[in-house]
Every structure is written in C-alpha cells, then in structure tokens.
Coordinates of C-alpha atoms in Angstrom, one line a residue:
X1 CA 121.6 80.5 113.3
X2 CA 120.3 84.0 114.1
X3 CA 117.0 84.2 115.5
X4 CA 114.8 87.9 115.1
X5 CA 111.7 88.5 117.2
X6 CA 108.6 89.0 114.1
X7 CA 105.5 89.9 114.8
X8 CA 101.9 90.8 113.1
X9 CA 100.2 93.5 114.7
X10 CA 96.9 94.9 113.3
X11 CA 97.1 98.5 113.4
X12 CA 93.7 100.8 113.7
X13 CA 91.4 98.3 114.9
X14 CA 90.5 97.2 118.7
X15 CA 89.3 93.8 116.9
X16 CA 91.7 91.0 116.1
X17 CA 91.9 90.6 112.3
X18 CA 90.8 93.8 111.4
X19 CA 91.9 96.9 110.3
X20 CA 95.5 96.6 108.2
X21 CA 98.3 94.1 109.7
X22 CA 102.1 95.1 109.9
X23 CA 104.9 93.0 110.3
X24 CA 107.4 94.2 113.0
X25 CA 111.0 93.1 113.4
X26 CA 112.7 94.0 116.6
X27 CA 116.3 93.9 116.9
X28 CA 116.6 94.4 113.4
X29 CA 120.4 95.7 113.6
X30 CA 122.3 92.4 113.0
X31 CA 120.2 92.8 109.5
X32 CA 121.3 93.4 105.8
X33 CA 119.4 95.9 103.8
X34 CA 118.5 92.6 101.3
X35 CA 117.8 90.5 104.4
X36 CA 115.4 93.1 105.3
X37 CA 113.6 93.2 102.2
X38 CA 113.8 89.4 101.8
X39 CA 112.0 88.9 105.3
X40 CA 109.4 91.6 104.1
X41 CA 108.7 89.5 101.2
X42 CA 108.5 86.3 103.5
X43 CA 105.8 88.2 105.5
X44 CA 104.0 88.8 102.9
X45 CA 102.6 91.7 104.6
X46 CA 102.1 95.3 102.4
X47 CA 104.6 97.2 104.7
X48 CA 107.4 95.4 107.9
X49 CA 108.9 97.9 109.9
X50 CA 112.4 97.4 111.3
X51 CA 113.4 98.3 114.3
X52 CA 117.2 99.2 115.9
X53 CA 119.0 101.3 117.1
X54 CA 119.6 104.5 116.0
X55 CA 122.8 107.1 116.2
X56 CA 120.5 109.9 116.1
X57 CA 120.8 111.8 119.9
X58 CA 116.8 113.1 119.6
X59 CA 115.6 109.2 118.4
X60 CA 114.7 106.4 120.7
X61 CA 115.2 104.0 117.5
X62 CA 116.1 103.9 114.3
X63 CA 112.9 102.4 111.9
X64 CA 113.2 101.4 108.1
X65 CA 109.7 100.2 106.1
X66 CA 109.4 97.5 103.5
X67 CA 106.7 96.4 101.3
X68 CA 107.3 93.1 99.8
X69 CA 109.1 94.4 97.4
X70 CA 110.0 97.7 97.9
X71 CA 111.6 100.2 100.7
X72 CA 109.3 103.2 101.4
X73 CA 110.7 105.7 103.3
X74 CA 107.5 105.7 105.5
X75 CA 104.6 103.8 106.3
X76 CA 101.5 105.1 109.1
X77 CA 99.9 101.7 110.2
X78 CA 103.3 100.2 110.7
X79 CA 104.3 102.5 113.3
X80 CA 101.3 102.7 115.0
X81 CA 102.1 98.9 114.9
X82 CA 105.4 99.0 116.3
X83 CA 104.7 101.8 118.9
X84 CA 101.6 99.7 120.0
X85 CA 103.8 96.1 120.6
X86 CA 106.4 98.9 122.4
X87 CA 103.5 100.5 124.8
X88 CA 101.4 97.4 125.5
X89 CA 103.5 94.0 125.3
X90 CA 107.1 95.1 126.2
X91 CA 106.9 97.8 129.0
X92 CA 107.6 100.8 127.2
X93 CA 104.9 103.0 128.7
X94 CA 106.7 102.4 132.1
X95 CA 109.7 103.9 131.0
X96 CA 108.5 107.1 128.7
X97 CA 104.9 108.6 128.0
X98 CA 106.4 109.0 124.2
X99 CA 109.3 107.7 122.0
X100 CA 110.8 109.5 119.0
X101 CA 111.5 107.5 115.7
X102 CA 113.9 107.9 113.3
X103 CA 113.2 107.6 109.4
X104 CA 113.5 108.1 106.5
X105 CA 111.5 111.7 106.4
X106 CA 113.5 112.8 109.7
X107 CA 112.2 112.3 113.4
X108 CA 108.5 110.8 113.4
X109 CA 107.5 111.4 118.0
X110 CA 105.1 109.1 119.1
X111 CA 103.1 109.3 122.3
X112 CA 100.8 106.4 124.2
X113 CA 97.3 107.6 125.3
X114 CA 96.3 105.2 128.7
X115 CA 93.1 104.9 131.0
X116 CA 95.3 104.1 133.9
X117 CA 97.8 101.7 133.0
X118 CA 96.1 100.8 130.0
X119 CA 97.0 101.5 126.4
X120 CA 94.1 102.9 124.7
X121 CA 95.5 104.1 121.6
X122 CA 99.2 105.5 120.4
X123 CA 99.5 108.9 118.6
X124 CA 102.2 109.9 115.7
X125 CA 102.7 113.2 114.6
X126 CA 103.7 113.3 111.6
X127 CA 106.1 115.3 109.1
X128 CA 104.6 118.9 107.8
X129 CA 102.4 118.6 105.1
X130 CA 102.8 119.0 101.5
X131 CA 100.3 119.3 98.6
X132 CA 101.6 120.0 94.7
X133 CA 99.6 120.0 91.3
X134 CA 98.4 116.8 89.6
X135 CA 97.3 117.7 85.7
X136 CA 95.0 114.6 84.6
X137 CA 92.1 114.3 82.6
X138 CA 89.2 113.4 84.8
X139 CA 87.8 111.0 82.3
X140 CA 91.5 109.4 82.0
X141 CA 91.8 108.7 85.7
X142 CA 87.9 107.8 86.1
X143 CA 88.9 104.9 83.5
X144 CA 92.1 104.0 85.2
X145 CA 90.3 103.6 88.6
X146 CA 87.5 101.7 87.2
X147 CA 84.8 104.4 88.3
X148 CA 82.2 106.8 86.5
X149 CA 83.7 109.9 85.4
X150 CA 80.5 111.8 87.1
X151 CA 81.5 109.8 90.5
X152 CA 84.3 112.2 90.5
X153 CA 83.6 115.0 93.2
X154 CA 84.3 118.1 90.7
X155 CA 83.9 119.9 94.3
X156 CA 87.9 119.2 95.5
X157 CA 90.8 119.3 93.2
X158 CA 92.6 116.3 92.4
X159 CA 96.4 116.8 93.9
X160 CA 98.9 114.9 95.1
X161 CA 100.1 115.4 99.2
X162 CA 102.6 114.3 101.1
X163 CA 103.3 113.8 105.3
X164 CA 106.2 111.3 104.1
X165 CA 105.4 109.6 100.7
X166 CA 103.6 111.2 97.9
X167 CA 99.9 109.9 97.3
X168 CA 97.4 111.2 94.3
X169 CA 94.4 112.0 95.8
X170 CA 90.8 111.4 94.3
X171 CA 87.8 113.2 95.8
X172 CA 84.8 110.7 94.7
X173 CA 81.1 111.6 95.3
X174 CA 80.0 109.3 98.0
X175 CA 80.8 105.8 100.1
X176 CA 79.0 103.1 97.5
X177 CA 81.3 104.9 94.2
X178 CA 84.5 104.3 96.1
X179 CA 83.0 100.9 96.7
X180 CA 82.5 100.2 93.5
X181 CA 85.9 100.9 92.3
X182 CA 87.8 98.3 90.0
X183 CA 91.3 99.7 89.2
X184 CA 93.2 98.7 86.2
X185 CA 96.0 97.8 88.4
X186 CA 98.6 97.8 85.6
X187 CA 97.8 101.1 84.4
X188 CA 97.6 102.3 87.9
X189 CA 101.1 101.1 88.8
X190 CA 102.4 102.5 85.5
X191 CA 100.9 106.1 86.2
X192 CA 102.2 106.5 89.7
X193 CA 106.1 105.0 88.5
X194 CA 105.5 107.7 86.0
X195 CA 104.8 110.5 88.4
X196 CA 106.6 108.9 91.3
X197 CA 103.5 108.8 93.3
X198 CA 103.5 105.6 96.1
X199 CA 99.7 105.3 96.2
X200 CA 96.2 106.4 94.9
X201 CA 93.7 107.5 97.5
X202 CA 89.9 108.0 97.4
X203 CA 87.9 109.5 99.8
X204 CA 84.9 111.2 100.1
X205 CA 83.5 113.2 103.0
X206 CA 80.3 110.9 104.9
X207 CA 76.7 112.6 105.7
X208 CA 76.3 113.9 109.4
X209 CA 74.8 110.7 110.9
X210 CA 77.2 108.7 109.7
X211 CA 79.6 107.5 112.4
X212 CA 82.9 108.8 110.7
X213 CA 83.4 111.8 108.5
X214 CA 85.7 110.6 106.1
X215 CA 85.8 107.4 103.6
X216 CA 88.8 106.3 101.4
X217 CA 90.5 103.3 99.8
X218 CA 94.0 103.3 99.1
X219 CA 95.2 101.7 95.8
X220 CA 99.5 101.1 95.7
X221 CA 100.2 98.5 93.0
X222 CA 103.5 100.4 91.7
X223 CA 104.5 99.1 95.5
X224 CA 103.7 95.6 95.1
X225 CA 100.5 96.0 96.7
X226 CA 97.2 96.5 94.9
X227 CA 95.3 98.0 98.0
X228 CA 95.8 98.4 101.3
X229 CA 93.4 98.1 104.0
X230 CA 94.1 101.3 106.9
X231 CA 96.5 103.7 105.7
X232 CA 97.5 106.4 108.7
X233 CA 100.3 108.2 105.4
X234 CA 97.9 108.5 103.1
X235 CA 95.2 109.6 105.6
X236 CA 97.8 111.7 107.4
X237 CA 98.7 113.1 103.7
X238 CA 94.4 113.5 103.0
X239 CA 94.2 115.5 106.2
X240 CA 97.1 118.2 105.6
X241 CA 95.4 118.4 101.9
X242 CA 91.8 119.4 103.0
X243 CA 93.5 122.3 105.3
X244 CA 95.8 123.5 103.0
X245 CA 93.6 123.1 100.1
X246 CA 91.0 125.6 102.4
X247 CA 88.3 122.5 102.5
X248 CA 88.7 122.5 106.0
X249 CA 89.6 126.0 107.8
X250 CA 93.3 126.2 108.4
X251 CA 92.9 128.7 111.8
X252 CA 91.0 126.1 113.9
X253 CA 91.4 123.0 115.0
X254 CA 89.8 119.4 113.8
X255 CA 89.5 116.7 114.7
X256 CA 88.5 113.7 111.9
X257 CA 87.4 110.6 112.2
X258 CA 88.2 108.2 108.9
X259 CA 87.0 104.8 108.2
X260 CA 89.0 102.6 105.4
X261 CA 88.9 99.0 104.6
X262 CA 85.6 97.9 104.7
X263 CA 85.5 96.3 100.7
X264 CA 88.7 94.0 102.2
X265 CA 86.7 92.5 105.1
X266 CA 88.9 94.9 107.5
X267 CA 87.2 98.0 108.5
X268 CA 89.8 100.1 110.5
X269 CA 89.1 103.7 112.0
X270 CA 91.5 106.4 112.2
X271 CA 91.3 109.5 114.4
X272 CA 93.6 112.3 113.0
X273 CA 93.8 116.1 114.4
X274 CA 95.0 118.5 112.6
X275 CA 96.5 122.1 114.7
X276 CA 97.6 125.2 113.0
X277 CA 101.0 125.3 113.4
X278 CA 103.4 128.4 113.0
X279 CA 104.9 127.6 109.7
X280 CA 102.5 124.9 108.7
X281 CA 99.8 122.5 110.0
X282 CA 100.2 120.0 112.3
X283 CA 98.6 116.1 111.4
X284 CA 98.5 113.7 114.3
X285 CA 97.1 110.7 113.5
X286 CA 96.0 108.0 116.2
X287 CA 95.0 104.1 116.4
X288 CA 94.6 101.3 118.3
X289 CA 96.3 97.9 117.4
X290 CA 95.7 94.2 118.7
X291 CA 99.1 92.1 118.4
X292 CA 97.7 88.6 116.3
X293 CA 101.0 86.7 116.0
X294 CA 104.3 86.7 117.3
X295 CA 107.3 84.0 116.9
X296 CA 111.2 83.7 115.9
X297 CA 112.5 83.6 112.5
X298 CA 115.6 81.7 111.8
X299 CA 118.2 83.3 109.8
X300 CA 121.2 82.0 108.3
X301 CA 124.8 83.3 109.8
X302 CA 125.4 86.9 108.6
X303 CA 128.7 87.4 106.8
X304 CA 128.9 91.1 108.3
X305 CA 129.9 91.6 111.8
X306 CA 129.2 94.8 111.7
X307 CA 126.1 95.3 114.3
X308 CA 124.9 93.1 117.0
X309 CA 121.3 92.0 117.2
X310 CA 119.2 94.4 120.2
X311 CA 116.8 91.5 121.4
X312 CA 118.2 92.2 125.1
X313 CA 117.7 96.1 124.6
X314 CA 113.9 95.0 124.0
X315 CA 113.8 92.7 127.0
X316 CA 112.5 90.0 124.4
X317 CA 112.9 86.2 125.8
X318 CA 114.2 83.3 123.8

C-alpha cells in the first residue's frame, strides 16, 4: 500500500473555512497522471496541486493542477496553498526566503513575507500578461450570465486575459449585480469549450470607502466547477487587463486590493501589485492561507517503478 501526504489548505483567507480551499499532494512523484486526476476527483476540491520533484535546474519543484475532472495548466489559490503548507508547517522558510515552481506556463517564483519568524502571507509572481479580443453580443452574454444587460459596465471592454489560463472577462456595474448573478451553467460551459476559455470573471471596481477596490465572481463550469470562491489566475489575469487595457496607468505602480467569494459563504481577499516591467507588466498576487485538514491517503501498489515517492524530501512523518 502506498501512502501520499493530502492536505486542504484554504488559500486567501487568515480564517479557517474561508476564502477558497486547495487540495495539496506532496510527494506526488510515485503518481500516475490518471491517479492524479483520480485523487483530484476524490477531493472533490475545484483545483489539487501536485507536488515533486522537478528536472528543471532554476525550479525547487515540479507542480501539476487538477480540477476534479480536468488538468489546467495553472491554478493561483493552489499555489499560494502549497507555498503556504511549505513556509508555515514544514520548515521551508528556514531554508530559502523564496522557491521557484515549475508548471505548466514555465517557472512560477514564489516568496514568503514574515513578521519575524512568522508567515504572514506568500507572494507569486506570475507569467506576463496577455489580453486578446472577445466579439459577443452584450445582450447574448447578459442572458448567459443570468444578469441585466444594463448591469453590464459599457465603461471597460469585454476581453479575454491570461497570466496562465485564459479567462473572459465581464466588467459589471457594481457589487449587488454581480451578486445577483444566476448563470446558465450549461450554456456557460458550452461557450467557453467553444472559445477555449477556462473561466468567466466579473468584477467591478468598489466606491472609495469601501474596504477593497475590486469585486469579482468567477464562474468555470466547462472545468467541472460552476464557481469558485478566491481565484489568484483569474485575478492575476483581471489585473494585467486593467493595465494593459489603459484602465489603470501602465507607468506606475498599484497596488489592488480584491475581495471574491462572499455569495459562497467564503469571502477571501487578494492583494495583487502590478510593476511596469521592461517588456511587459509585472502581476504579483499575494495571500494568506490557514491549513484545515491534513491525513494519508492509501493507494493501491503502482504498476510503474518508474519514480519513488519524496515524503522524506518533505520531512513529512508517517
């Protein structure tokens, strides 16, 4: 019998069972890609990362995503996730001040931010961003999401962006319109497979008093997932939108603060800078995470001998 380290870890939230939870398999080497997406699917959780190592000379590890159904070739709240259990339950922050992941998308660097020897929050920079046309009919996509057509903000384009995956953006008036939302989840799906789109985001920019400036909800049913409470890709993907879209003025520096997952009972709170950069803009997004659960899952023999499990590289008892 092999036994893999699992774990839940809620990702951009300092409060247990809040903000959106990840499942995190270390040691994930002496795993198939169908036993990976098998235990994803036994988590039940809307993306698992898997961690092992990695041949890559510039990486610390080698990370693949899963949504119950699905590989994605990256996922934001995982990692912050993963990098979190690293930093704050299994001594990493002794060792390094950051760690480099390799994906899917290329080389994803993380760093921890401490008060002392306490992990506060853990940073990921993430690939350069990317924004393309979206051609829609405003009343098509207003029926699709289950909104007003006039809750559509005709201020901002609708585009699609990508720090990783590709996600359709929706500018929407205000807070209590993305609120109200009621997606057609079959259609939804059905559109993105079309465009090859991962997810649909809203978001809407918050009045001055309110505590955070930005809004969203982030719909990915083509994914096996109708929403998804905290998402640090499709934020990540927002932020490198409103800079190269000119919303936000790519010379300077800002720094966001974007709350998500409030209709789900999980409000989570993300705190992304974006930098201009020489060839493009730079998105760090940041989060906290509180590990909920953690335990062994028992696997059958694997027929392959090609890797060996890397529980002792994590210095994970049994």
């Amino acid at each position: 019998m092999r036994k893999v380290r699992v774990y839940h870890v809620d990702a951009f939230t300092k409060e247990q069972f809040g903000g959106n939870p990840a499942g995190v398999v270390l040691g994930a080497d002496s795993l198939s890609m169908n036993e990976m997406q098998k235990v994803a699917n036994e988590l039940n959780l809307s993306e698992t990362a898997f961690l092992y190592k990695t041949e890559n000379a510039e990486a610390d590890f080698r990370v693949r995503y899963f949504t119950p159904t699905n590989e994605i070739n990256f996922c934001g709240h995982a990692t912050i996730g993963l990098s979190w259990l690293l930093a704050s339950n299994l001594g990493w922050t002794k060792k390094k001040d950051r760690i480099v992941l390799d994906t899917n998308i290329g080389l994803v660097p993380v760093k921890w931010h401490k008060d002392g020897e306490l992990v506060t929050a853990v940073e990921m920079t993430q690939v350069a961003p990317k924004v393309n046309d979206f051609n829609i009919e405003r009343s098509k996509i207003a029926e699709i999401l289950g909104v007003h057509e006039n809750d559509i903000d005709k201020r901002y384009p609708i585009k699609i962006a990508n720090t990783g995956n590709w996600h359709l953006l929706i500018p929407i008036i205000d807070q209590k319109a993305i609120d109200a939302a009621k997606p057609n989840f079959e259609k939804l799906a059905r559109l993105n497979q079309i465009h090859n789109v991962d997810t649909t985001h809203l978001f809407t920019f918050t009045p001055e008093e309110q505590e955070y400036d930005l809004y969203t909800r982030d719909f990915l049913p083509a994914l096996g997932v109708n929403e998804d409470p905290v998402t640090g890709a499709a934020n990540g993907a927002l932020s490198g939108y409103l800079v190269l879209e000119n919303i936000l003025d790519p010379t300077i520096k800002h720094t966001l603060k974007i709350a998500q997952g409030h209709t789900m009972g999980r409000p989570g709170m993300l705190y992304v800078t974006v930098e201009p950069g020489k060839t493009h803009p730079i998105i760090k997004v940041a989060g906290s995470a509180v590990v909920t659960i953690e335990g062994t899952l028992n696997l059958q023999p694997s027929s392959s001998k090609e890797n060996l499990a890397l529980s002792e590289s994590f210095h994970i008892s049994r």
